[in-house]
Tab-separated table of C-alpha atoms in Angstrom:
chain	number	residue	atom	x	y	z
A	108	MET	CA	-24.618	8.662	-44.996
A	109	THR	CA	-21.081	7.978	-43.601
A	110	THR	CA	-20.256	4.802	-41.636
A	111	LEU	CA	-17.610	4.742	-38.699
A	112	PRO	CA	-14.721	2.783	-39.390
A	113	ALA	CA	-14.457	-0.576	-37.598
A	114	PRO	CA	-11.699	0.345	-35.128
A	115	VAL	CA	-13.650	3.449	-34.059
A	116	LEU	CA	-16.989	1.485	-33.765
A	117	ALA	CA	-15.033	-1.130	-31.710
A	118	ALA	CA	-13.701	1.479	-29.417
A	119	VAL	CA	-16.818	3.149	-28.939
A	120	LEU	CA	-18.691	-0.234	-27.959
A	121	ALA	CA	-15.725	-1.091	-25.604
A	122	VAL	CA	-16.007	2.258	-23.760
A	123	ALA	CA	-19.929	2.089	-23.701
A	124	ALA	CA	-19.636	-1.420	-22.221
A	125	ALA	CA	-16.994	-0.461	-19.750
A	126	LEU	CA	-18.706	2.406	-18.253
A	127	PRO	CA	-21.473	0.521	-16.648
A	128	LEU	CA	-19.046	-2.161	-15.269
A	129	LEU	CA	-16.898	0.829	-13.860
A	130	GLY	CA	-19.911	2.346	-12.041
A	131	TRP	CA	-20.664	-1.074	-10.590
A	132	SER	CA	-17.259	-1.838	-9.485
A	133	LEU	CA	-16.737	1.547	-7.796
A	134	PHE	CA	-20.216	2.524	-6.453
A	135	ALA	CA	-21.949	-0.912	-5.665
A	136	ARG	CA	-22.867	-1.316	-2.124
A	137	PRO	CA	-24.280	-4.351	-0.459
A	138	GLY	CA	-27.905	-3.770	1.289
A	139	GLY	CA	-29.271	-4.913	4.301
A	140	ALA	CA	-27.887	-6.105	7.755
A	141	THR	CA	-27.115	-9.644	6.502
A	142	ALA	CA	-24.491	-8.163	3.858
A	143	GLN	CA	-22.868	-6.027	6.807
A	144	ALA	CA	-22.596	-8.941	9.166
A	145	ARG	CA	-21.000	-11.266	6.478
A	146	ASP	CA	-18.609	-8.265	5.605
A	147	ASN	CA	-17.564	-8.252	9.225
A	148	LEU	CA	-16.982	-11.777	9.508
A	149	VAL	CA	-15.025	-12.503	6.443
A	150	ARG	CA	-13.000	-9.486	6.509
A	151	GLY	CA	-9.273	-10.281	6.543
A	152	LEU	CA	-9.854	-14.190	5.369
A	153	GLU	CA	-7.964	-15.430	2.439
A	154	LEU	CA	-10.023	-15.686	-0.747
A	155	PRO	CA	-10.566	-19.232	-1.734
A	156	ASP	CA	-10.023	-18.286	-5.699
A	157	ALA	CA	-10.752	-15.837	-8.153
A	158	GLY	CA	-14.296	-16.964	-8.350
A	159	SER	CA	-14.895	-14.898	-4.998
A	160	VAL	CA	-15.058	-11.642	-7.115
A	161	SER	CA	-18.510	-12.585	-8.081
A	162	GLY	CA	-20.032	-10.362	-5.357
A	163	ARG	CA	-21.225	-10.314	-1.940
A	164	ARG	CA	-24.845	-11.615	-2.981
A	165	GLY	CA	-23.860	-14.684	-4.865
A	166	PRO	CA	-22.458	-15.159	-8.408
A	167	SER	CA	-23.636	-12.855	-11.092
A	168	VAL	CA	-22.998	-12.202	-14.585
A	169	LEU	CA	-20.390	-9.602	-14.003
A	170	GLY	CA	-18.811	-11.541	-11.246
A	171	ARG	CA	-18.433	-14.592	-13.316
A	172	LEU	CA	-16.994	-12.668	-16.320
A	173	ALA	CA	-14.381	-11.083	-13.990
A	174	ALA	CA	-13.577	-14.468	-12.518
A	175	THR	CA	-13.044	-15.920	-15.882
A	176	LEU	CA	-10.983	-13.220	-17.345
A	177	THR	CA	-8.894	-12.882	-14.038
A	178	PRO	CA	-5.859	-15.050	-13.508
A	179	ARG	CA	-6.029	-16.995	-10.217
A	180	GLY	CA	-2.609	-15.450	-9.079
A	181	THR	CA	-4.055	-11.946	-9.524
A	182	ALA	CA	-6.683	-12.313	-6.882
A	183	ALA	CA	-4.141	-13.737	-4.284
A	184	ARG	CA	-1.787	-11.067	-4.998
A	185	LEU	CA	-4.275	-8.344	-4.553
A	186	ASN	CA	-5.407	-10.119	-1.364
A	187	ARG	CA	-1.821	-9.999	0.160
A	188	LEU	CA	-1.467	-6.384	-0.959
A	189	ALA	CA	-4.699	-5.494	0.695
A	190	ALA	CA	-3.615	-7.085	3.956
A	191	THR	CA	-0.321	-5.158	3.937
A	192	ALA	CA	-2.544	-1.900	3.248
A	193	GLY	CA	-4.761	-2.796	6.331
A	194	ARG	CA	-7.706	-3.895	4.325
A	195	PRO	CA	-9.269	-0.738	3.434
A	196	ALA	CA	-13.099	-0.795	3.563
A	197	ALA	CA	-13.552	1.147	0.390
A	198	TRP	CA	-11.194	-1.210	-1.501
A	199	PRO	CA	-12.299	-4.816	-1.071
A	200	VAL	CA	-10.520	-7.382	-3.394
A	201	PRO	CA	-13.607	-8.248	-5.480
A	202	ARG	CA	-13.937	-4.669	-6.261
A	203	LEU	CA	-10.282	-4.215	-7.231
A	204	VAL	CA	-10.657	-7.165	-9.450
A	205	ALA	CA	-13.462	-5.708	-11.288
A	206	ALA	CA	-11.783	-2.146	-11.370
A	207	LYS	CA	-8.813	-3.772	-13.191
A	208	LEU	CA	-10.996	-5.371	-15.841
A	209	VAL	CA	-12.674	-1.994	-16.317
A	210	LEU	CA	-9.635	0.107	-16.596
A	211	VAL	CA	-8.120	-2.119	-18.944
A	212	ALA	CA	-11.358	-1.975	-21.158
A	213	ILE	CA	-11.455	1.825	-21.218
A	214	ALA	CA	-7.753	2.214	-21.771
A	215	ALA	CA	-7.887	-0.293	-24.717
A	216	GLY	CA	-10.873	1.440	-26.087
A	217	LEU	CA	-9.192	4.963	-26.080
A	218	GLY	CA	-6.031	3.255	-27.445
A	219	LEU	CA	-8.077	2.095	-30.424
A	220	LEU	CA	-9.528	5.461	-30.685
A	221	LEU	CA	-5.970	6.957	-30.887
A	222	LEU	CA	-4.808	4.299	-33.535
A	223	SER	CA	-7.720	5.014	-35.746
A	224	GLY	CA	-6.548	8.337	-36.387
A	225	GLY	CA	-3.215	6.869	-37.811
A	226	ALA	CA	-1.175	4.197	-36.233
A	227	THR	CA	2.556	5.081	-35.698
A	228	LEU	CA	5.192	3.349	-33.708
A	229	LEU	CA	4.811	6.039	-31.073
A	230	THR	CA	1.019	5.702	-30.655
A	231	VAL	CA	1.160	1.987	-30.689
A	232	LEU	CA	3.584	2.148	-27.757
A	233	LEU	CA	1.718	4.685	-25.991
A	234	ALA	CA	-1.405	2.799	-26.275
A	235	ILE	CA	0.289	-0.366	-24.821
A	236	ALA	CA	1.846	1.499	-21.991
A	237	VAL	CA	-1.438	3.083	-21.153
A	238	THR	CA	-3.373	-0.200	-21.119
A	239	LEU	CA	-0.600	-1.703	-18.907
A	240	VAL	CA	-0.706	1.167	-16.460
A	241	ALA	CA	-4.404	1.015	-16.384
A	242	TYR	CA	-4.163	-2.821	-15.443
A	243	PHE	CA	-1.710	-2.382	-12.596
A	244	LEU	CA	-3.011	0.797	-11.157
A	245	PRO	CA	-5.161	-0.857	-8.343
A	246	GLU	CA	-2.076	-2.808	-7.444
A	247	LEU	CA	0.069	0.199	-7.483
A	248	LEU	CA	-2.373	2.167	-5.271
A	249	LEU	CA	-2.625	-0.762	-2.885
A	250	TYR	CA	1.294	-1.012	-2.811
A	251	SER	CA	1.746	2.758	-2.215
A	252	ARG	CA	-0.806	2.501	0.828
A	253	GLY	CA	0.860	-0.423	2.119
A	254	GLN	CA	4.337	1.336	2.204
A	255	GLU	CA	2.810	4.278	3.957
A	256	ARG	CA	1.265	1.994	6.458
A	257	LYS	CA	4.388	-0.007	7.159
A	258	ASP	CA	6.361	3.310	7.514
A	259	ALA	CA	3.816	4.627	10.020
A	260	ILE	CA	4.130	1.164	12.121
A	261	SER	CA	7.914	1.348	12.076
A	262	LEU	CA	7.814	5.006	13.409
A	263	GLU	CA	5.076	3.968	16.046
A	264	LEU	CA	6.922	0.683	17.098
A	265	ALA	CA	9.741	2.188	19.548
A	266	ASP	CA	6.780	4.324	21.696
A	267	THR	CA	4.587	1.485	21.630
A	268	LEU	CA	7.072	-0.884	23.098
A	269	ASP	CA	8.179	1.842	25.668
A	270	GLN	CA	4.526	1.817	26.789
A	271	MET	CA	4.266	-1.907	26.933
A	272	THR	CA	7.492	-1.973	28.924
A	273	ILE	CA	6.170	0.448	31.416
A	274	ALA	CA	2.921	-1.555	31.786
A	275	VAL	CA	4.706	-4.895	32.114
A	276	GLU	CA	7.186	-3.510	34.799
A	277	ALA	CA	4.033	-2.073	36.695
A	278	GLY	CA	2.779	-5.702	37.004
A	279	LEU	CA	0.628	-6.221	34.004
A	280	GLY	CA	0.856	-9.221	31.612
A	281	PHE	CA	1.980	-8.959	28.057
A	282	GLU	CA	-1.400	-9.374	26.689
A	283	SER	CA	-2.741	-6.705	28.974
A	284	ALA	CA	0.082	-4.562	28.068
A	285	MET	CA	-0.855	-5.026	24.412
A	286	ALA	CA	-4.376	-4.213	25.173
A	287	ARG	CA	-3.507	-0.944	26.889
A	288	ALA	CA	-1.072	0.122	24.174
A	289	GLY	CA	-3.759	-0.712	21.517
A	290	ALA	CA	-6.519	1.318	23.349
A	291	ASN	CA	-4.050	4.248	23.867
A	292	GLY	CA	-2.700	4.142	20.349
A	293	LYS	CA	-4.464	5.647	17.221
A	294	GLY	CA	-2.273	4.421	14.301
A	295	PRO	CA	-2.209	1.119	12.346
A	296	LEU	CA	0.154	-0.582	14.791
A	297	ALA	CA	-2.584	-0.005	17.713
A	298	GLU	CA	-5.158	-1.458	15.085
A	299	GLU	CA	-3.123	-4.530	14.537
A	300	LEU	CA	-2.374	-4.990	18.386
A	301	VAL	CA	-6.148	-4.992	18.834
A	302	ARG	CA	-6.778	-7.393	16.022
A	303	THR	CA	-4.251	-9.688	17.508
A	304	LEU	CA	-5.873	-9.713	20.775
A	305	GLN	CA	-9.211	-10.484	19.188
A	306	ASP	CA	-7.649	-13.417	17.185
A	307	ILE	CA	-6.315	-14.760	20.739
A	308	ALA	CA	-9.933	-14.194	22.304
A	309	VAL	CA	-11.605	-16.256	19.701
A	310	GLY	CA	-9.421	-19.357	20.102
A	311	GLN	CA	-6.368	-18.783	17.871
A	312	PRO	CA	-3.129	-19.983	19.753
A	313	ARG	CA	-1.041	-17.134	20.843
A	314	ARG	CA	2.128	-18.094	18.815
A	315	GLU	CA	0.041	-18.220	15.631
A	316	ALA	CA	-1.596	-15.047	16.320
A	317	TYR	CA	1.876	-13.281	16.857
A	318	LEU	CA	3.203	-14.788	13.753
A	319	ALA	CA	0.260	-13.719	11.900
A	320	LEU	CA	0.707	-10.188	13.082
A	321	ALA	CA	3.999	-10.232	11.808
A	322	GLU	CA	3.220	-11.622	8.376
A	323	ARG	CA	0.184	-9.334	7.964
A	324	THR	CA	2.158	-6.080	8.412
A	325	GLY	CA	5.239	-7.159	6.605
A	326	VAL	CA	7.426	-4.898	8.788
A	327	ILE	CA	10.980	-6.269	9.523
A	328	ASP	CA	11.365	-4.674	12.970
A	329	LEU	CA	8.207	-5.950	14.177
A	330	ALA	CA	8.673	-9.374	12.858
A	331	ARG	CA	12.034	-9.347	14.759
A	332	PHE	CA	10.195	-8.372	17.928
A	333	ILE	CA	7.439	-10.915	17.396
A	334	ARG	CA	10.210	-13.620	16.903
A	335	ALA	CA	11.994	-12.321	20.197
A	336	VAL	CA	8.616	-12.577	22.055
A	337	VAL	CA	7.828	-16.145	20.630
A	338	GLN	CA	11.358	-17.458	21.855
A	339	ALA	CA	10.830	-15.634	25.276
A	340	ASP	CA	7.570	-17.596	25.537
A	341	ALA	CA	9.184	-20.864	24.538
A	342	TYR	CA	12.227	-20.845	26.747
A	343	GLY	CA	10.663	-18.879	29.729
A	344	VAL	CA	12.680	-15.597	29.387
A	345	SER	CA	11.424	-12.638	31.241
A	346	ILE	CA	9.270	-10.727	28.903
A	347	ALA	CA	10.058	-7.338	30.600
A	348	ASP	CA	13.786	-7.790	29.654
A	349	VAL	CA	12.740	-8.738	26.077
A	350	LEU	CA	10.761	-5.581	25.704
A	351	ARG	CA	13.361	-3.355	27.272
A	352	THR	CA	15.963	-4.626	24.989
A	353	GLN	CA	13.743	-4.464	21.744
A	354	ALA	CA	12.526	-0.845	22.838
A	355	GLN	CA	16.113	0.408	23.058
A	356	GLU	CA	17.065	-1.259	19.703
A	357	MET	CA	14.003	0.281	17.950
A	358	ARG	CA	14.945	3.791	19.403
A	359	LEU	CA	18.400	3.317	18.127
A	360	LYS	CA	17.148	2.218	14.589
A	361	ARG	CA	14.769	4.988	14.385
A	362	ARG	CA	17.536	7.434	15.240
A	363	GLN	CA	19.757	5.831	12.496
A	364	ARG	CA	16.933	5.921	9.896
A	365	ALA	CA	16.368	9.624	10.667
A	366	GLU	CA	20.209	10.327	10.344
A	367	GLU	CA	20.340	8.230	6.971
A	368	LYS	CA	17.520	10.546	5.582
A	369	ALA	CA	19.188	13.626	6.740
A	370	MET	CA	22.459	12.514	4.982
A	371	GLN	CA	20.493	11.921	1.645
A	372	ILE	CA	19.083	15.465	1.609
A	373	PRO	CA	22.108	17.044	-0.205
A	374	VAL	CA	22.216	14.372	-2.715
A	375	LYS	CA	18.502	14.993	-3.451
A	376	VAL	CA	18.945	18.759	-3.629
A	377	ILE	CA	21.694	18.472	-6.296
A	378	PHE	CA	19.268	17.864	-9.133
A	379	PRO	CA	16.692	20.611	-8.657
A	380	LEU	CA	19.660	22.881	-7.778
A	381	SER	CA	21.566	22.194	-10.880
A	382	LEU	CA	18.504	22.140	-13.261
A	383	CYS	CA	16.217	24.890	-11.767
A	384	ILE	CA	18.215	27.369	-9.312
A	385	LEU	CA	21.511	27.787	-11.090
A	386	PRO	CA	20.691	28.367	-14.380
A	387	THR	CA	18.281	31.075	-13.267
A	388	LEU	CA	21.069	32.547	-11.007
A	389	PHE	CA	23.539	32.493	-13.937
A	390	ILE	CA	21.175	34.375	-16.191
A	391	VAL	CA	20.580	36.956	-13.528
A	392	LEU	CA	24.042	37.437	-12.720
A	393	LEU	CA	25.863	36.906	-16.139
A	394	GLY	CA	22.977	38.222	-18.315
A	395	PRO	CA	23.779	41.949	-18.045
A	396	ALA	CA	27.745	41.455	-18.367
A	397	VAL	CA	27.084	39.337	-21.578
A	398	MET	CA	24.732	42.146	-22.966
A	399	ASP	CA	27.477	44.721	-22.139
A	400	ILE	CA	30.071	42.597	-23.822
A	401	VAL	CA	28.097	42.058	-26.970
A	402	ALA	CA	27.113	45.854	-27.141
A	403	THR	CA	30.806	46.736	-26.938
A	404	PHE	CA	32.088	44.396	-29.670
A	405	SER	CA	29.156	44.988	-32.038
A	406	LYS	CA	30.271	48.782	-32.079
């Protein structure tokens, strides 16, 4: 009876231990109205430490293990990325932290299986690269979603400011104009405006709520608009003039970004044109001529 080599056995055990943890991290759901109420109350709050990955129902073995193996800065970094991405309900920070450990365990197990067949420099580098990619995969996904959300907010900002300008000039206050823009909009900017108004309604100072909106989204144009609003509120400047000026500036910047992207198209087309289209075109046009020349000189 043959026995498995030690690296293969270790890899099999690692994969077998990682699969249940992967299922728990991806498909675990809190049960009961209490857990749902707690999720609604703590959504958007900063995590106190990495130990908060222990789960919604209190510390567990898997939660303590994840908290022990995860650096303190990782949970904070994931929390910031999740805030920029809009805190997706399907991707809470505790699940992301657990998923990082699970993906690393699976990638390491597969790497050991690969190395057990013969370790070369290429296989070692491949195993290390796959493990690193698996560890940073949740952060890459959050970063990608955050960038898409920031782009969407930048595109919606000019139109939203136009709506708020019309509402303010019609006699509404700034917060009422924000509420109307948030109610009429459907994108991430409307959601952030509604959340800012909710923060003000529960007692947060207006200035802090506005600054939190700018920090939460990470959009430069929106942060510039928030600073203008804060300064206008501090010095008593007409908010209608600020909105009108900012709306014109945002429309100009949106037009400039569109022109910039249009000018980048020829540069981006060069590589597929030179690598894919031109060789095929040369083969089709010059192929028959080359064949005739070869046939002529071969006689």
